[in-house]
Short mmCIF file of C-alpha atoms and ligand atoms in Angstrom, two decimals:
data_model
loop_
_atom_site.label_atom_id
_atom_site.label_comp_id
_atom_site.label_asym_id
_atom_site.label_seq_id
_atom_site.Cartn_x
_atom_site.Cartn_y
_atom_site.Cartn_z
CA MET P 526 100.89 65.63 80.09
CA GLY P 527 97.64 64.53 81.70
CA LYS P 528 95.56 66.96 83.74
CA ASN P 529 95.89 64.82 86.86
CA LEU P 530 99.61 65.05 86.67
CA ILE P 531 99.41 68.82 86.27
CA PHE P 532 97.12 69.17 89.30
CA GLU P 533 99.42 66.97 91.33
CA THR P 534 102.55 68.87 90.38
CA ILE P 535 101.26 72.39 91.07
CA PRO P 536 100.56 72.10 94.82
CA ARG P 537 103.64 69.97 95.30
CA GLU P 538 106.06 72.42 93.74
CA MET P 539 104.55 75.83 94.54
CA HIS P 540 106.15 78.05 97.14
CA THR P 541 102.83 78.87 98.73
CA GLY P 542 101.36 76.90 101.62
CA VAL P 543 97.93 75.46 100.81
CA VAL P 544 95.64 73.87 103.35
CA ALA P 545 91.99 72.83 103.09
CA LEU P 546 89.75 72.72 106.16
CA ASP P 547 86.38 71.00 106.50
CA LYS P 548 83.28 72.65 107.99
CA ASN P 549 84.54 71.90 111.50
CA GLY P 550 87.94 73.46 110.88
CA CYS P 551 89.81 70.14 110.63
CA ALA P 552 92.46 69.62 107.97
CA LEU P 553 91.45 67.77 104.81
CA TYR P 554 94.68 68.40 102.94
CA ALA P 555 97.96 70.31 103.14
CA ASN P 556 100.63 70.68 100.48
CA PRO P 557 104.35 70.07 101.18
CA PHE P 558 105.20 73.77 101.48
CA PHE P 559 102.57 74.20 104.16
CA LEU P 560 103.84 71.17 106.07
CA LYS P 561 107.36 72.54 105.90
CA SER P 562 106.30 75.89 107.36
CA PHE P 563 103.91 74.38 109.92
CA PRO P 564 105.36 70.99 110.85
CA VAL P 565 102.88 68.61 112.49
CA ASP P 566 103.92 65.35 114.09
CA GLY P 567 102.05 62.32 112.83
CA GLY P 568 100.18 63.71 109.83
CA ILE P 569 97.85 66.68 109.52
CA GLU P 570 94.65 65.08 108.19
CA GLY P 571 91.68 65.31 110.54
CA ARG P 572 93.52 67.56 113.00
CA PRO P 573 91.80 70.82 114.11
CA VAL P 574 93.38 73.98 112.74
CA ALA P 575 94.31 75.27 116.22
CA GLU P 576 96.71 72.36 116.59
CA PHE P 577 98.97 73.50 113.80
CA VAL P 578 98.39 77.27 113.56
CA LYS P 579 99.14 79.48 116.55
CA SER P 580 98.27 82.93 115.16
CA GLU P 581 95.26 84.32 117.06
CA ARG P 582 94.47 86.58 114.13
CA LEU P 583 94.17 83.65 111.71
CA LEU P 584 92.24 81.43 114.12
CA GLN P 585 89.72 84.23 114.70
CA SER P 586 89.13 84.73 110.98
CA VAL P 587 88.83 81.01 110.37
CA GLY P 588 86.38 80.75 113.29
CA ALA P 589 84.24 83.57 111.86
CA PHE P 590 84.11 81.93 108.43
CA LEU P 591 83.16 78.55 109.88
CA GLU P 592 80.38 80.14 111.90
CA LYS P 593 78.97 82.08 108.94
CA LYS P 594 79.54 79.16 106.57
CA GLY P 595 80.20 81.63 103.78
CA GLY P 596 81.32 85.14 102.94
CA LYS P 597 83.89 86.77 100.66
CA SER P 598 87.55 85.76 100.47
CA GLU P 599 89.74 87.64 102.91
CA ASP P 600 93.42 88.62 102.94
CA ILE P 601 95.27 88.99 106.21
CA GLU P 602 98.85 89.17 107.46
CA ILE P 603 99.97 87.04 110.35
CA SER P 604 103.12 86.27 112.27
CA GLU P 605 103.83 82.72 113.26
CA GLY P 606 106.89 82.25 115.43
CA ASN P 607 109.52 84.49 113.85
CA ARG P 608 108.03 84.30 110.35
CA PHE P 609 105.45 86.44 108.59
CA PHE P 610 102.79 85.20 106.19
CA SER P 611 100.28 86.81 103.92
CA VAL P 612 97.20 84.60 104.07
CA ARG P 613 94.26 84.40 101.69
CA ILE P 614 91.22 82.68 103.18
CA VAL P 615 88.81 81.35 100.57
CA PRO P 616 85.41 79.97 101.63
CA ILE P 617 84.05 77.23 99.36
CA LYS P 618 80.38 76.28 99.27
CA ASP P 619 79.48 73.03 97.54
CA LYS P 620 75.74 72.46 97.96
CA ALA P 621 75.26 71.69 101.66
CA ASP P 622 78.94 71.19 102.21
CA PHE P 623 81.27 73.96 103.35
CA SER P 624 85.05 74.15 103.49
CA LEU P 625 87.82 76.70 103.69
CA MET P 626 91.03 76.95 101.72
CA LEU P 627 94.01 78.87 103.10
CA PHE P 628 96.87 80.08 100.89
CA LEU P 629 99.92 81.23 102.83
CA GLN P 630 102.79 83.16 101.34
CA ASP P 631 105.97 83.55 103.37
CA ILE P 632 106.72 87.31 103.41
CA THR P 633 109.41 87.22 106.12
CA GLU P 634 112.14 88.39 103.75
CA GLU P 635 110.03 91.26 102.37
CA LYS P 636 109.26 92.35 105.93
CA ARG P 637 112.95 92.23 106.82
CA VAL P 638 113.95 94.35 103.82
CA GLU P 639 111.13 96.77 104.60
CA THR P 640 112.39 97.19 108.16
CA ILE P 641 115.97 97.67 107.00
CA LYS P 642 114.85 100.35 104.54
CA ARG P 643 112.77 102.13 107.14
CA ASP P 644 115.58 102.06 109.70
CA PHE P 645 118.02 103.23 107.07
CA VAL P 646 116.00 106.28 106.12
CA ALA P 647 115.44 107.09 109.81
CA ASN P 648 119.18 106.75 110.52
CA VAL P 649 120.27 108.89 107.57
CA SER P 650 117.76 111.60 108.38
CA HIS P 651 118.85 111.62 111.98
CA GLU P 652 122.55 111.75 111.08
CA LEU P 653 121.95 114.65 108.70
CA ARG P 654 119.67 116.53 111.04
CA THR P 655 122.19 116.81 113.86
CA PRO P 656 124.93 118.71 111.96
CA LEU P 657 122.33 120.63 109.99
CA ALA P 658 120.71 121.89 113.19
CA SER P 659 124.11 123.15 114.37
CA ILE P 660 124.85 124.85 111.08
CA LYS P 661 121.48 126.56 111.19
CA GLY P 662 121.83 127.54 114.85
CA TYR P 663 125.29 129.02 114.46
CA SER P 664 124.57 130.87 111.23
CA GLU P 665 121.37 132.36 112.65
CA THR P 666 123.25 133.57 115.71
CA LEU P 667 125.85 135.15 113.45
CA LEU P 668 123.20 136.86 111.34
CA ASP P 669 121.47 138.11 114.48
CA GLY P 670 124.51 140.24 115.26
CA ALA P 671 127.18 137.91 116.59
CA MET P 672 129.15 138.36 113.37
CA ASP P 673 130.15 141.86 114.38
CA ASP P 674 132.64 140.35 116.76
CA ARG P 675 135.49 139.00 114.63
CA GLU P 676 136.57 136.42 117.18
CA THR P 677 133.04 134.98 117.50
CA LEU P 678 132.66 135.08 113.74
CA ARG P 679 135.81 133.03 113.25
CA GLU P 680 134.89 130.54 115.97
CA PHE P 681 131.33 129.99 114.71
CA LEU P 682 132.49 129.63 111.11
CA ARG P 683 134.87 126.93 112.27
CA VAL P 684 131.99 125.04 113.89
CA ILE P 685 129.89 125.43 110.77
CA ASP P 686 132.75 124.21 108.63
CA ARG P 687 133.26 121.17 110.87
CA HIS P 688 129.61 120.17 110.66
CA ALA P 689 129.51 120.70 106.91
CA THR P 690 132.57 118.45 106.58
CA ARG P 691 130.77 115.79 108.62
CA MET P 692 127.74 115.95 106.37
CA SER P 693 129.78 115.66 103.24
CA ARG P 694 131.71 112.70 104.68
CA LEU P 695 128.43 111.01 105.50
CA ILE P 696 127.20 111.48 101.94
CA ASP P 697 130.52 110.20 100.53
CA ASP P 698 130.35 107.08 102.71
CA LEU P 699 126.73 106.45 101.82
CA LEU P 700 127.54 106.71 98.13
CA ILE P 701 130.43 104.27 98.48
CA LEU P 702 128.19 101.82 100.33
CA SER P 703 125.36 102.08 97.87
CA ARG P 704 127.71 101.64 94.90
CA LEU P 705 129.24 98.58 96.55
CA GLU P 706 125.83 97.13 97.34
CA SER P 707 124.39 97.73 93.89
CA HIS P 708 127.59 96.31 92.35
CA GLN P 709 128.21 99.55 90.44
CA MET P 710 131.54 99.70 92.20
CA THR P 711 133.12 96.45 91.21
CA ILE P 712 136.11 94.79 92.77
CA VAL P 713 138.78 94.35 90.12
CA SER P 714 141.40 91.97 91.45
CA SER P 715 144.97 91.85 90.27
CA PRO P 716 148.27 90.87 91.96
CA ILE P 717 149.07 93.58 94.49
CA ASP P 718 151.76 94.15 97.06
CA LEU P 719 149.81 94.25 100.33
CA GLY P 720 153.01 94.87 102.30
CA GLU P 721 153.61 98.07 100.39
CA LEU P 722 149.97 99.04 100.89
CA VAL P 723 150.33 98.48 104.63
CA THR P 724 153.50 100.57 104.95
CA SER P 725 152.22 103.40 102.78
CA THR P 726 148.89 103.67 104.64
CA VAL P 727 150.71 103.58 107.98
CA LYS P 728 152.89 106.46 106.72
CA GLY P 729 149.79 108.44 105.93
CA PHE P 730 148.67 108.16 109.56
CA GLU P 731 152.03 109.04 111.15
CA LYS P 732 151.22 112.66 111.81
CA GLN P 733 147.78 111.89 113.23
CA SER P 734 149.17 109.28 115.64
CA ARG P 735 152.14 111.43 116.66
CA ASP P 736 149.82 114.35 117.42
CA LYS P 737 147.75 112.06 119.62
CA GLY P 738 150.77 110.51 121.35
CA ILE P 739 150.29 107.02 119.94
CA THR P 740 153.12 104.80 118.69
CA LEU P 741 152.32 103.52 115.23
CA SER P 742 154.32 100.87 113.42
CA ALA P 743 154.12 98.37 110.58
CA ALA P 744 155.55 94.84 110.52
CA VAL P 745 155.81 93.29 107.08
CA PRO P 746 158.03 90.27 106.29
CA ASP P 747 160.35 90.57 103.27
CA ASP P 748 159.03 87.43 101.61
CA LEU P 749 155.34 88.38 101.74
CA PRO P 750 153.71 87.00 98.57
CA LYS P 751 151.53 89.22 96.41
CA ALA P 752 147.83 89.04 97.03
CA LEU P 753 144.88 89.06 94.65
CA GLY P 754 142.91 92.19 95.28
CA ASP P 755 141.71 95.61 94.31
CA ARG P 756 144.30 98.08 95.55
CA ASP P 757 142.07 101.14 95.77
CA ARG P 758 139.34 99.31 97.66
CA LEU P 759 141.82 97.66 100.02
CA GLU P 760 143.41 101.00 100.68
CA GLN P 761 139.99 102.16 101.83
CA VAL P 762 139.85 99.12 104.16
CA MET P 763 143.26 99.96 105.61
CA VAL P 764 142.36 103.62 106.06
CA ASN P 765 139.07 102.80 107.82
CA LEU P 766 140.70 100.26 110.15
CA LEU P 767 143.65 102.48 110.98
CA ASP P 768 141.44 105.50 111.48
CA ASN P 769 139.45 103.50 114.05
CA ALA P 770 142.52 102.06 115.76
CA ILE P 771 143.94 105.54 116.30
CA LYS P 772 140.58 107.15 117.09
CA TYR P 773 139.69 104.58 119.75
CA THR P 774 143.14 104.40 121.38
CA PRO P 775 143.95 106.94 124.06
CA SER P 776 147.21 108.83 124.16
CA GLY P 777 150.16 106.70 125.27
CA GLY P 778 148.86 103.59 123.51
CA SER P 779 150.12 101.83 120.42
CA VAL P 780 148.87 100.61 117.07
CA ILE P 781 150.68 97.91 115.12
CA VAL P 782 149.77 96.78 111.62
CA SER P 783 151.24 93.50 110.50
CA ALA P 784 150.97 91.40 107.37
CA ALA P 785 151.73 87.69 107.14
CA ARG P 786 151.36 84.77 104.79
CA GLU P 787 149.22 81.83 105.81
CA ASP P 788 148.04 78.81 103.84
CA GLY P 789 147.23 80.36 100.44
CA ILE P 790 146.21 83.69 101.93
CA VAL P 791 147.75 86.96 103.02
CA ARG P 792 146.52 88.22 106.35
CA VAL P 793 146.61 91.73 107.79
CA ASP P 794 146.13 92.47 111.50
CA VAL P 795 145.49 95.93 112.89
CA VAL P 796 146.25 95.71 116.59
CA ASP P 797 145.56 98.51 119.03
CA THR P 798 145.81 98.94 122.79
CA GLY P 799 142.71 101.13 122.89
CA ILE P 800 139.36 101.17 124.65
CA GLY P 801 138.20 97.84 123.18
CA ILE P 802 134.66 96.74 122.40
CA PRO P 803 132.26 95.17 124.91
CA ALA P 804 131.30 91.56 124.09
CA ALA P 805 127.64 92.50 123.63
CA ASP P 806 128.48 94.97 120.83
CA ILE P 807 131.15 93.08 119.00
CA SER P 808 128.90 91.21 116.57
CA ARG P 809 127.18 94.45 115.59
CA VAL P 810 130.06 96.82 114.83
CA PHE P 811 129.98 95.94 111.12
CA GLU P 812 126.35 97.04 110.82
CA ARG P 813 125.70 100.39 109.20
CA PHE P 814 125.46 103.23 111.71
CA TYR P 815 126.25 100.97 114.64
CA ARG P 816 128.46 102.66 117.22
CA VAL P 817 129.22 101.46 120.71
CA ASP P 818 129.10 104.99 122.04
CA LYS P 819 127.09 107.17 119.68
CA ALA P 820 127.82 110.47 121.36
CA ARG P 821 131.54 109.82 121.55
CA SER P 822 131.86 108.64 117.95
CA ARG P 823 129.88 111.62 116.71
CA GLU P 824 132.15 113.94 118.63
CA LEU P 825 135.07 112.33 116.82
CA GLY P 826 133.31 112.98 113.51
CA GLY P 827 132.14 109.41 112.91
CA THR P 828 128.96 108.19 111.30
CA GLY P 829 129.32 104.47 111.91
CA LEU P 830 129.73 103.53 108.25
CA GLY P 831 133.49 102.81 108.21
CA LEU P 832 133.28 99.16 109.19
CA ALA P 833 130.19 98.52 107.04
CA ILE P 834 132.30 99.62 104.07
CA VAL P 835 135.19 97.41 105.21
CA LYS P 836 132.86 94.41 105.45
CA HIS P 837 131.48 94.96 101.95
CA ILE P 838 134.90 95.31 100.38
CA ILE P 839 136.30 92.19 102.06
CA GLN P 840 133.18 90.23 101.12
CA GLY P 841 133.66 91.40 97.55
CA HIS P 842 137.12 89.81 97.68
CA ASN P 843 135.70 86.55 99.08
CA GLY P 844 138.02 87.27 101.97
CA LYS P 845 137.70 86.83 105.70
CA LEU P 846 137.19 89.53 108.28
CA SER P 847 137.29 89.13 112.04
CA VAL P 848 137.64 91.06 115.25
CA GLU P 849 138.80 90.21 118.72
CA SER P 850 138.56 92.72 121.48
CA ALA P 851 138.66 93.18 125.22
CA PRO P 852 137.33 96.36 126.85
CA GLY P 853 140.14 98.42 128.32
CA LYS P 854 142.80 96.24 126.68
CA GLY P 855 142.44 96.77 122.95
CA SER P 856 141.21 95.31 119.68
CA VAL P 857 142.53 93.31 116.75
CA PHE P 858 140.81 93.70 113.38
CA SER P 859 142.03 91.14 110.85
CA PHE P 860 141.30 90.50 107.23
CA SER P 861 142.72 88.03 104.77
CA ILE P 862 142.54 87.63 101.03
CA GLU P 863 143.81 85.11 98.53
CA ALA P 864 147.57 85.06 97.93
CA CYS P 865 149.01 84.83 94.42
CA LYS P 866 150.31 81.39 93.57
N1 ATP U 1119 139.64 99.77 117.04
C1 ATP U 1119 138.52 99.97 117.72
N2 ATP U 1119 138.50 100.03 119.08
C2 ATP U 1119 137.35 100.22 119.76
N3 ATP U 1119 136.15 100.36 119.19
C3 ATP U 1119 136.09 100.31 117.84
C4 ATP U 1119 137.25 100.10 117.04
N4 ATP U 1119 136.86 100.10 115.74
C5 ATP U 1119 135.53 100.29 115.74
N5 ATP U 1119 135.04 100.42 116.99
C6 ATP U 1119 133.63 100.60 117.39
O1 ATP U 1119 132.82 100.23 116.29
C7 ATP U 1119 131.97 101.33 115.91
C8 ATP U 1119 131.77 101.30 114.41
O2 ATP U 1119 132.97 101.63 113.73
P1 ATP U 1119 132.90 102.37 112.32
O3 ATP U 1119 134.26 102.56 111.82
O4 ATP U 1119 131.92 101.66 111.47
O5 ATP U 1119 132.22 103.77 112.70
P2 ATP U 1119 132.84 105.09 113.34
O6 ATP U 1119 134.32 104.96 113.49
O7 ATP U 1119 132.04 105.40 114.56
O8 ATP U 1119 132.50 106.18 112.27
P3 ATP U 1119 133.18 106.38 110.83
O9 ATP U 1119 134.06 105.20 110.57
O10 ATP U 1119 132.01 106.48 109.92
O11 ATP U 1119 133.94 107.62 110.97
C9 ATP U 1119 132.68 102.56 116.45
O12 ATP U 1119 131.77 103.61 116.70
C10 ATP U 1119 133.30 102.04 117.74
O13 ATP U 1119 132.32 102.03 118.76
MG1 MG U 1120 135.43 104.34 111.72
#
């Protein structure tokens, strides 16, 4: 392969934007990746840099280099629209001539992951701190003398126990999520009877719904085909959806779980007549830690991970998950997975 061909191929194929500016800051050259990230109508050659780059930070640096006509290479980070770039500015002196080369790497994805990680750590710490503060407060009060009264002792221990349970649930949910995300917990699909899974999970919630004054029922047709799925994981899905349906439905309401066959899939609907979800929140309820009413969910012992787990498991089945809801009327959470032929 000839050198020319090599030097043609590199800038064309690399995933870094490259642009060369002359001593007046007008474009001499831009590679395809740059043009894709900074589209310019009618060709870039000869156009001043300010016409295709908006970042003040970058324009200032470029301006300083052009004024000095020299200096050391510089690395900066800029945002352009909703994307982030790491930019290396390289001054080039060739006898009396001066030009600048810019190399731009798109770091939007790295930034996004960084933000998610930061938010995640902040969320987990916050969620652990709240119950921990209570445990500490109550145990200190007991040690300071309150334990001498048996009634107080019993009551405070109950609070401590409740908060400890919350913390251990949070850790369990986090572990499930992290195993699902790192693919350590794999979805092993085999033919399963979803109808039986629906009825048995509903049975498991009978006491809870009766105690709360909610009618709970299951509707499964006799001829429901088997579905391809991982029974244990789908049981977790059912438990999380039913737990929510009952938790977010006031006394006197009802929860119905139904299963049905549709075109090559088996679909399960969990329908409640509960408080519903406002339209502005609905697209976010599957995010980790997202709760419409943080204080209320926390009071009910929730951490906001239930639906994130549901989403992961259904995704792992290549299934579909959806929600429809109207505040004050109720919600329908549905999922579907492949039916057995
Ligand atoms: N059936 C429902 N009716 C009304 N709101 C719901 C329903 N299901 C979920 N939500 C809303 O979505 C939020 C997220 O649900 P998710 O199951 O992830 O968390 P949680 O129930 O608060 O806590 P956890 O499941 O960890 O105990 C809830 O806090 C609630 O605001
Ligand atoms: Mg939940």
